Amino acid sequence: MSAPSSAYTAGNDLKLLCVDEFIRTLVDARALKTALELGLVDYLLEHRSGGFGARARAIEVDRTGLRFLLDLLGAYRVAEERGGKVR
């Protein structure tokens, strides 16, 4: 009998560990999850620049909520803001 087929291989171990840096606590894990769910990560990848208001409208969140989320992501080194640009 052959072993079950799986997309997961031992070689993927190192790739999976790279997210550990960003999910040390429940709060930072939730901040990253929220950014992914809202489409913020995709938006930032597609639109390397743009105003803060445009980002908030694009992912349909208020400016205060987006500021809080970006501050959390910055504190956990998931994103950084320099000169008005988030990366």
PDB file of N, CA and C in Angstrom:
ATOM      1  N   MET A   1       0.847  -1.152   0.000  1.00  0.00           N
ATOM      2  CA  MET A   1       0.000   0.000   0.000  1.00  0.00           C
ATOM      3  C   MET A   1       0.904   1.230   0.000  1.00  0.00           C
ATOM      4  N   SER A   2       0.593   2.186  -0.860  1.00  0.00           N
ATOM      5  CA  SER A   2       1.422   3.386  -0.944  1.00  0.00           C
ATOM      6  C   SER A   2       0.946   4.436   0.057  1.00  0.00           C
ATOM      7  N   ALA A   3       1.852   5.334   0.366  1.00  0.00           N
ATOM      8  CA  ALA A   3       1.528   6.419   1.304  1.00  0.00           C
ATOM      9  C   ALA A   3       0.524   7.362   0.651  1.00  0.00           C
ATOM     10  N   PRO A   4      -0.347   7.975   1.451  1.00  0.00           N
ATOM     11  CA  PRO A   4      -1.320   8.896   0.892  1.00  0.00           C
ATOM     12  C   PRO A   4      -0.640  10.085   0.228  1.00  0.00           C
ATOM     13  N   SER A   5      -1.211  10.514  -0.874  1.00  0.00           N
ATOM     14  CA  SER A   5      -0.689  11.666  -1.593  1.00  0.00           C
ATOM     15  C   SER A   5      -1.067  12.942  -0.849  1.00  0.00           C
ATOM     16  N   SER A   6      -0.147  13.872  -0.799  1.00  0.00           N
ATOM     17  CA  SER A   6      -0.423  15.135  -0.104  1.00  0.00           C
ATOM     18  C   SER A   6       0.358  16.255  -0.765  1.00  0.00           C
ATOM     19  N   ALA A   7      -0.237  17.443  -0.791  1.00  0.00           N
ATOM     20  CA  ALA A   7       0.452  18.605  -1.336  1.00  0.00           C
ATOM     21  C   ALA A   7       1.549  19.060  -0.382  1.00  0.00           C
ATOM     22  N   TYR A   8       1.430  18.696   0.872  1.00  0.00           N
ATOM     23  CA  TYR A   8       2.423  19.079   1.868  1.00  0.00           C
ATOM     24  C   TYR A   8       3.625  18.163   1.788  1.00  0.00           C
ATOM     25  N   THR A   9       4.799  18.740   1.750  1.00  0.00           N
ATOM     26  CA  THR A   9       6.030  17.958   1.761  1.00  0.00           C
ATOM     27  C   THR A   9       6.966  18.548   2.798  1.00  0.00           C
ATOM     28  N   ALA A  10       7.960  17.800   3.178  1.00  0.00           N
ATOM     29  CA  ALA A  10       8.918  18.275   4.179  1.00  0.00           C
ATOM     30  C   ALA A  10       9.614  19.540   3.708  1.00  0.00           C
ATOM     31  N   GLY A  11       9.776  19.718   2.406  1.00  0.00           N
ATOM     32  CA  GLY A  11      10.421  20.908   1.868  1.00  0.00           C
ATOM     33  C   GLY A  11       9.632  22.176   2.131  1.00  0.00           C
ATOM     34  N   ASN A  12       8.339  22.040   2.381  1.00  0.00           N
ATOM     35  CA  ASN A  12       7.509  23.205   2.661  1.00  0.00           C
ATOM     36  C   ASN A  12       7.669  23.710   4.087  1.00  0.00           C
ATOM     37  N   ASP A  13       8.297  22.942   4.957  1.00  0.00           N
ATOM     38  CA  ASP A  13       8.446  23.332   6.357  1.00  0.00           C
ATOM     39  C   ASP A  13       9.039  24.726   6.509  1.00  0.00           C
ATOM     40  N   LEU A  14      10.123  24.990   5.814  1.00  0.00           N
ATOM     41  CA  LEU A  14      10.785  26.281   5.957  1.00  0.00           C
ATOM     42  C   LEU A  14       9.924  27.418   5.434  1.00  0.00           C
ATOM     43  N   LYS A  15       9.180  27.192   4.363  1.00  0.00           N
ATOM     44  CA  LYS A  15       8.303  28.229   3.819  1.00  0.00           C
ATOM     45  C   LYS A  15       7.211  28.580   4.822  1.00  0.00           C
ATOM     46  N   LEU A  16       6.679  27.577   5.501  1.00  0.00           N
ATOM     47  CA  LEU A  16       5.614  27.815   6.460  1.00  0.00           C
ATOM     48  C   LEU A  16       6.114  28.550   7.694  1.00  0.00           C
ATOM     49  N   LEU A  17       7.355  28.346   8.066  1.00  0.00           N
ATOM     50  CA  LEU A  17       7.891  28.971   9.268  1.00  0.00           C
ATOM     51  C   LEU A  17       8.059  30.476   9.126  1.00  0.00           C
ATOM     52  N   CYS A  18       8.097  31.002   7.913  1.00  0.00           N
ATOM     53  CA  CYS A  18       8.309  32.440   7.744  1.00  0.00           C
ATOM     54  C   CYS A  18       7.164  33.252   8.328  1.00  0.00           C
ATOM     55  N   VAL A  19       5.968  32.698   8.473  1.00  0.00           N
ATOM     56  CA  VAL A  19       4.858  33.456   9.060  1.00  0.00           C
ATOM     57  C   VAL A  19       4.931  33.487  10.580  1.00  0.00           C
ATOM     58  N   ASP A  20       5.695  32.610  11.177  1.00  0.00           N
ATOM     59  CA  ASP A  20       5.809  32.590  12.638  1.00  0.00           C
ATOM     60  C   ASP A  20       6.266  33.934  13.187  1.00  0.00           C
ATOM     61  N   GLU A  21       7.080  34.650  12.442  1.00  0.00           N
ATOM     62  CA  GLU A  21       7.573  35.951  12.872  1.00  0.00           C
ATOM     63  C   GLU A  21       6.422  36.935  13.081  1.00  0.00           C
ATOM     64  N   PHE A  22       5.310  36.745  12.374  1.00  0.00           N
ATOM     65  CA  PHE A  22       4.208  37.685  12.408  1.00  0.00           C
ATOM     66  C   PHE A  22       3.040  37.249  13.288  1.00  0.00           C
ATOM     67  N   ILE A  23       3.075  36.063  13.847  1.00  0.00           N
ATOM     68  CA  ILE A  23       1.933  35.577  14.619  1.00  0.00           C
ATOM     69  C   ILE A  23       2.360  35.085  15.995  1.00  0.00           C
ATOM     70  N   ARG A  24       2.963  35.960  16.743  1.00  0.00           N
ATOM     71  CA  ARG A  24       3.442  35.588  18.078  1.00  0.00           C
ATOM     72  C   ARG A  24       2.342  35.621  19.117  1.00  0.00           C
ATOM     73  N   THR A  25       1.372  36.512  18.962  1.00  0.00           N
ATOM     74  CA  THR A  25       0.273  36.610  19.921  1.00  0.00           C
ATOM     75  C   THR A  25      -1.048  36.577  19.171  1.00  0.00           C
ATOM     76  N   LEU A  26      -2.112  36.439  19.908  1.00  0.00           N
ATOM     77  CA  LEU A  26      -3.438  36.433  19.308  1.00  0.00           C
ATOM     78  C   LEU A  26      -3.742  37.768  18.631  1.00  0.00           C
ATOM     79  N   VAL A  27      -3.317  38.865  19.228  1.00  0.00           N
ATOM     80  CA  VAL A  27      -3.613  40.188  18.669  1.00  0.00           C
ATOM     81  C   VAL A  27      -2.925  40.376  17.322  1.00  0.00           C
ATOM     82  N   ASP A  28      -1.650  40.055  17.224  1.00  0.00           N
ATOM     83  CA  ASP A  28      -0.983  40.247  15.940  1.00  0.00           C
ATOM     84  C   ASP A  28      -1.465  39.250  14.892  1.00  0.00           C
ATOM     85  N   ALA A  29      -1.804  38.050  15.309  1.00  0.00           N
ATOM     86  CA  ALA A  29      -2.374  37.084  14.362  1.00  0.00           C
ATOM     87  C   ALA A  29      -3.708  37.586  13.832  1.00  0.00           C
ATOM     88  N   ARG A  30      -4.510  38.141  14.723  1.00  0.00           N
ATOM     89  CA  ARG A  30      -5.820  38.663  14.309  1.00  0.00           C
ATOM     90  C   ARG A  30      -5.671  39.883  13.401  1.00  0.00           C
ATOM     91  N   ALA A  31      -4.712  40.739  13.678  1.00  0.00           N
ATOM     92  CA  ALA A  31      -4.481  41.911  12.828  1.00  0.00           C
ATOM     93  C   ALA A  31      -4.096  41.471  11.417  1.00  0.00           C
ATOM     94  N   LEU A  32      -3.223  40.501  11.309  1.00  0.00           N
ATOM     95  CA  LEU A  32      -2.823  39.998  10.004  1.00  0.00           C
ATOM     96  C   LEU A  32      -3.995  39.322   9.298  1.00  0.00           C
ATOM     97  N   LYS A  33      -4.770  38.544  10.045  1.00  0.00           N
ATOM     98  CA  LYS A  33      -5.949  37.880   9.475  1.00  0.00           C
ATOM     99  C   LYS A  33      -6.951  38.916   8.962  1.00  0.00           C
ATOM    100  N   THR A  34      -7.169  39.964   9.730  1.00  0.00           N
ATOM    101  CA  THR A  34      -8.091  41.021   9.315  1.00  0.00           C
ATOM    102  C   THR A  34      -7.602  41.713   8.056  1.00  0.00           C
ATOM    103  N   ALA A  35      -6.310  42.006   7.992  1.00  0.00           N
ATOM    104  CA  ALA A  35      -5.750  42.643   6.800  1.00  0.00           C
ATOM    105  C   ALA A  35      -5.940  41.768   5.573  1.00  0.00           C
ATOM    106  N   LEU A  36      -5.779  40.466   5.738  1.00  0.00           N
ATOM    107  CA  LEU A  36      -5.994  39.541   4.626  1.00  0.00           C
ATOM    108  C   LEU A  36      -7.469  39.472   4.248  1.00  0.00           C
ATOM    109  N   GLU A  37      -8.345  39.373   5.237  1.00  0.00           N
ATOM    110  CA  GLU A  37      -9.793  39.279   4.977  1.00  0.00           C
ATOM    111  C   GLU A  37     -10.345  40.532   4.297  1.00  0.00           C
ATOM    112  N   LEU A  38      -9.861  41.691   4.703  1.00  0.00           N
ATOM    113  CA  LEU A  38     -10.349  42.945   4.129  1.00  0.00           C
ATOM    114  C   LEU A  38      -9.791  43.210   2.735  1.00  0.00           C
ATOM    115  N   GLY A  39      -8.786  42.455   2.361  1.00  0.00           N
ATOM    116  CA  GLY A  39      -8.161  42.670   1.060  1.00  0.00           C
ATOM    117  C   GLY A  39      -7.078  43.729   1.099  1.00  0.00           C
ATOM    118  N   LEU A  40      -6.677  44.147   2.291  1.00  0.00           N
ATOM    119  CA  LEU A  40      -5.644  45.173   2.414  1.00  0.00           C
ATOM    120  C   LEU A  40      -4.320  44.700   1.840  1.00  0.00           C
ATOM    121  N   VAL A  41      -3.945  43.477   2.116  1.00  0.00           N
ATOM    122  CA  VAL A  41      -2.670  42.953   1.623  1.00  0.00           C
ATOM    123  C   VAL A  41      -2.680  42.923   0.099  1.00  0.00           C
ATOM    124  N   ASP A  42      -3.750  42.425  -0.493  1.00  0.00           N
ATOM    125  CA  ASP A  42      -3.854  42.392  -1.951  1.00  0.00           C
ATOM    126  C   ASP A  42      -3.828  43.798  -2.532  1.00  0.00           C
ATOM    127  N   TYR A  43      -4.547  44.712  -1.888  1.00  0.00           N
ATOM    128  CA  TYR A  43      -4.583  46.092  -2.369  1.00  0.00           C
ATOM    129  C   TYR A  43      -3.189  46.711  -2.347  1.00  0.00           C
ATOM    130  N   LEU A  44      -2.460  46.499  -1.265  1.00  0.00           N
ATOM    131  CA  LEU A  44      -1.119  47.069  -1.158  1.00  0.00           C
ATOM    132  C   LEU A  44      -0.164  46.458  -2.178  1.00  0.00           C
ATOM    133  N   LEU A  45      -0.345  45.194  -2.474  1.00  0.00           N
ATOM    134  CA  LEU A  45       0.498  44.554  -3.486  1.00  0.00           C
ATOM    135  C   LEU A  45       0.199  45.095  -4.884  1.00  0.00           C
ATOM    136  N   GLU A  46      -1.065  45.383  -5.157  1.00  0.00           N
ATOM    137  CA  GLU A  46      -1.464  45.868  -6.479  1.00  0.00           C
ATOM    138  C   GLU A  46      -1.219  47.356  -6.652  1.00  0.00           C
ATOM    139  N   HIS A  47      -1.365  48.129  -5.587  1.00  0.00           N
ATOM    140  CA  HIS A  47      -1.240  49.585  -5.644  1.00  0.00           C
ATOM    141  C   HIS A  47      -0.119  50.018  -4.715  1.00  0.00           C
ATOM    142  N   ARG A  48       1.055  50.061  -5.219  1.00  0.00           N
ATOM    143  CA  ARG A  48       2.231  50.348  -4.394  1.00  0.00           C
ATOM    144  C   ARG A  48       2.195  51.747  -3.783  1.00  0.00           C
ATOM    145  N   SER A  49       1.437  52.636  -4.375  1.00  0.00           N
ATOM    146  CA  SER A  49       1.337  53.978  -3.811  1.00  0.00           C
ATOM    147  C   SER A  49      -0.118  54.419  -3.847  1.00  0.00           C
ATOM    148  N   GLY A  50      -0.392  55.487  -3.187  1.00  0.00           N
ATOM    149  CA  GLY A  50      -1.749  56.003  -3.158  1.00  0.00           C
ATOM    150  C   GLY A  50      -2.027  56.652  -1.831  1.00  0.00           C
ATOM    151  N   GLY A  51      -2.993  57.511  -1.828  1.00  0.00           N
ATOM    152  CA  GLY A  51      -3.339  58.219  -0.614  1.00  0.00           C
ATOM    153  C   GLY A  51      -4.031  57.330   0.395  1.00  0.00           C
ATOM    154  N   PHE A  52      -3.971  57.774   1.629  1.00  0.00           N
ATOM    155  CA  PHE A  52      -4.577  57.026   2.726  1.00  0.00           C
ATOM    156  C   PHE A  52      -6.085  56.887   2.535  1.00  0.00           C
ATOM    157  N   GLY A  53      -6.733  57.972   2.140  1.00  0.00           N
ATOM    158  CA  GLY A  53      -8.173  57.943   1.918  1.00  0.00           C
ATOM    159  C   GLY A  53      -8.570  56.973   0.811  1.00  0.00           C
ATOM    160  N   ALA A  54      -7.764  56.916  -0.231  1.00  0.00           N
ATOM    161  CA  ALA A  54      -8.039  55.992  -1.339  1.00  0.00           C
ATOM    162  C   ALA A  54      -7.947  54.547  -0.874  1.00  0.00           C
ATOM    163  N   ARG A  55      -6.978  54.278  -0.020  1.00  0.00           N
ATOM    164  CA  ARG A  55      -6.848  52.916   0.523  1.00  0.00           C
ATOM    165  C   ARG A  55      -8.064  52.549   1.357  1.00  0.00           C
ATOM    166  N   ALA A  56      -8.498  53.470   2.196  1.00  0.00           N
ATOM    167  CA  ALA A  56      -9.653  53.202   3.060  1.00  0.00           C
ATOM    168  C   ALA A  56     -10.901  52.943   2.222  1.00  0.00           C
ATOM    169  N   ARG A  57     -11.120  53.743   1.203  1.00  0.00           N
ATOM    170  CA  ARG A  57     -12.294  53.553   0.342  1.00  0.00           C
ATOM    171  C   ARG A  57     -12.203  52.236  -0.430  1.00  0.00           C
ATOM    172  N   ALA A  58     -11.016  51.913  -0.907  1.00  0.00           N
ATOM    173  CA  ALA A  58     -10.838  50.705  -1.714  1.00  0.00           C
ATOM    174  C   ALA A  58     -11.186  49.442  -0.950  1.00  0.00           C
ATOM    175  N   ILE A  59     -10.866  49.401   0.340  1.00  0.00           N
ATOM    176  CA  ILE A  59     -11.178  48.185   1.109  1.00  0.00           C
ATOM    177  C   ILE A  59     -12.409  48.380   1.985  1.00  0.00           C
ATOM    178  N   GLU A  60     -13.075  49.517   1.796  1.00  0.00           N
ATOM    179  CA  GLU A  60     -14.351  49.798   2.456  1.00  0.00           C
ATOM    180  C   GLU A  60     -14.273  49.780   3.982  1.00  0.00           C
ATOM    181  N   VAL A  61     -13.311  50.510   4.512  1.00  0.00           N
ATOM    182  CA  VAL A  61     -13.209  50.703   5.953  1.00  0.00           C
ATOM    183  C   VAL A  61     -13.067  52.197   6.211  1.00  0.00           C
ATOM    184  N   ASP A  62     -13.414  52.611   7.425  1.00  0.00           N
ATOM    185  CA  ASP A  62     -13.251  54.026   7.744  1.00  0.00           C
ATOM    186  C   ASP A  62     -11.779  54.323   8.006  1.00  0.00           C
ATOM    187  N   ARG A  63     -11.445  55.590   7.913  1.00  0.00           N
ATOM    188  CA  ARG A  63     -10.046  56.002   8.056  1.00  0.00           C
ATOM    189  C   ARG A  63      -9.482  55.650   9.431  1.00  0.00           C
ATOM    190  N   THR A  64     -10.295  55.793  10.473  1.00  0.00           N
ATOM    191  CA  THR A  64      -9.834  55.486  11.832  1.00  0.00           C
ATOM    192  C   THR A  64      -9.513  53.997  11.965  1.00  0.00           C
ATOM    193  N   GLY A  65     -10.379  53.155  11.417  1.00  0.00           N
ATOM    194  CA  GLY A  65     -10.146  51.711  11.466  1.00  0.00           C
ATOM    195  C   GLY A  65      -8.908  51.304  10.690  1.00  0.00           C
ATOM    196  N   LEU A  66      -8.737  51.905   9.514  1.00  0.00           N
ATOM    197  CA  LEU A  66      -7.555  51.594   8.711  1.00  0.00           C
ATOM    198  C   LEU A  66      -6.287  52.061   9.424  1.00  0.00           C
ATOM    199  N   ARG A  67      -6.324  53.244  10.011  1.00  0.00           N
ATOM    200  CA  ARG A  67      -5.156  53.749  10.746  1.00  0.00           C
ATOM    201  C   ARG A  67      -4.786  52.795  11.875  1.00  0.00           C
ATOM    202  N   PHE A  68      -5.799  52.327  12.626  1.00  0.00           N
ATOM    203  CA  PHE A  68      -5.555  51.395  13.727  1.00  0.00           C
ATOM    204  C   PHE A  68      -4.940  50.098  13.216  1.00  0.00           C
ATOM    205  N   LEU A  69      -5.502  49.563  12.139  1.00  0.00           N
ATOM    206  CA  LEU A  69      -4.989  48.311  11.583  1.00  0.00           C
ATOM    207  C   LEU A  69      -3.557  48.491  11.085  1.00  0.00           C
ATOM    208  N   LEU A  70      -3.282  49.582  10.383  1.00  0.00           N
ATOM    209  CA  LEU A  70      -1.921  49.818   9.890  1.00  0.00           C
ATOM    210  C   LEU A  70      -0.940  50.029  11.046  1.00  0.00           C
ATOM    211  N   ASP A  71      -1.400  50.685  12.101  1.00  0.00           N
ATOM    212  CA  ASP A  71      -0.540  50.847  13.278  1.00  0.00           C
ATOM    213  C   ASP A  71      -0.217  49.500  13.917  1.00  0.00           C
ATOM    214  N   LEU A  72      -1.210  48.618  14.009  1.00  0.00           N
ATOM    215  CA  LEU A  72      -0.963  47.273  14.547  1.00  0.00           C
ATOM    216  C   LEU A  72       0.010  46.509  13.660  1.00  0.00           C
ATOM    217  N   LEU A  73      -0.225  46.553  12.358  1.00  0.00           N
ATOM    218  CA  LEU A  73       0.651  45.839  11.428  1.00  0.00           C
ATOM    219  C   LEU A  73       2.075  46.400  11.483  1.00  0.00           C
ATOM    220  N   GLY A  74       2.183  47.696  11.669  1.00  0.00           N
ATOM    221  CA  GLY A  74       3.502  48.307  11.801  1.00  0.00           C
ATOM    222  C   GLY A  74       4.201  47.892  13.079  1.00  0.00           C
ATOM    223  N   ALA A  75       3.448  47.826  14.165  1.00  0.00           N
ATOM    224  CA  ALA A  75       4.022  47.418  15.449  1.00  0.00           C
ATOM    225  C   ALA A  75       4.540  45.984  15.397  1.00  0.00           C
ATOM    226  N   TYR A  76       3.903  45.155  14.580  1.00  0.00           N
ATOM    227  CA  TYR A  76       4.312  43.750  14.466  1.00  0.00           C
ATOM    228  C   TYR A  76       5.206  43.508  13.259  1.00  0.00           C
ATOM    229  N   ARG A  77       5.682  44.600  12.640  1.00  0.00           N
ATOM    230  CA  ARG A  77       6.610  44.546  11.513  1.00  0.00           C
ATOM    231  C   ARG A  77       6.062  43.779  10.314  1.00  0.00           C
ATOM    232  N   VAL A  78       4.765  43.821  10.128  1.00  0.00           N
ATOM    233  CA  VAL A  78       4.147  43.206   8.954  1.00  0.00           C
ATOM    234  C   VAL A  78       4.116  44.226   7.823  1.00  0.00           C
ATOM    235  N   ALA A  79       3.937  45.482   8.166  1.00  0.00           N
ATOM    236  CA  ALA A  79       3.899  46.563   7.190  1.00  0.00           C
ATOM    237  C   ALA A  79       4.616  47.759   7.786  1.00  0.00           C
ATOM    238  N   GLU A  80       5.025  48.656   6.905  1.00  0.00           N
ATOM    239  CA  GLU A  80       5.616  49.892   7.384  1.00  0.00           C
ATOM    240  C   GLU A  80       5.137  51.032   6.504  1.00  0.00           C
ATOM    241  N   GLU A  81       5.091  52.193   7.101  1.00  0.00           N
ATOM    242  CA  GLU A  81       4.659  53.380   6.377  1.00  0.00           C
ATOM    243  C   GLU A  81       5.804  54.379   6.362  1.00  0.00           C
ATOM    244  N   ARG A  82       6.180  54.794   5.162  1.00  0.00           N
ATOM    245  CA  ARG A  82       7.250  55.786   5.015  1.00  0.00           C
ATOM    246  C   ARG A  82       6.820  56.797   3.976  1.00  0.00           C
ATOM    247  N   GLY A  83       6.861  58.050   4.357  1.00  0.00           N
ATOM    248  CA  GLY A  83       6.500  59.102   3.415  1.00  0.00           C
ATOM    249  C   GLY A  83       5.096  58.960   2.866  1.00  0.00           C
ATOM    250  N   GLY A  84       4.186  58.442   3.684  1.00  0.00           N
ATOM    251  CA  GLY A  84       2.803  58.273   3.246  1.00  0.00           C
ATOM    252  C   GLY A  84       2.549  57.018   2.432  1.00  0.00           C
ATOM    253  N   LYS A  85       3.581  56.218   2.201  1.00  0.00           N
ATOM    254  CA  LYS A  85       3.421  54.975   1.448  1.00  0.00           C
ATOM    255  C   LYS A  85       3.526  53.781   2.390  1.00  0.00           C
ATOM    256  N   VAL A  86       2.646  52.842   2.211  1.00  0.00           N
ATOM    257  CA  VAL A  86       2.641  51.637   3.040  1.00  0.00           C
ATOM    258  C   VAL A  86       3.203  50.499   2.221  1.00  0.00           C
ATOM    259  N   ARG A  87       4.084  49.731   2.847  1.00  0.00           N
ATOM    260  CA  ARG A  87       4.621  48.557   2.169  1.00  0.00           C
ATOM    261  C   ARG A  87       4.822  47.442   3.153  1.00  0.00           C
TER     262      ARG A  87
END
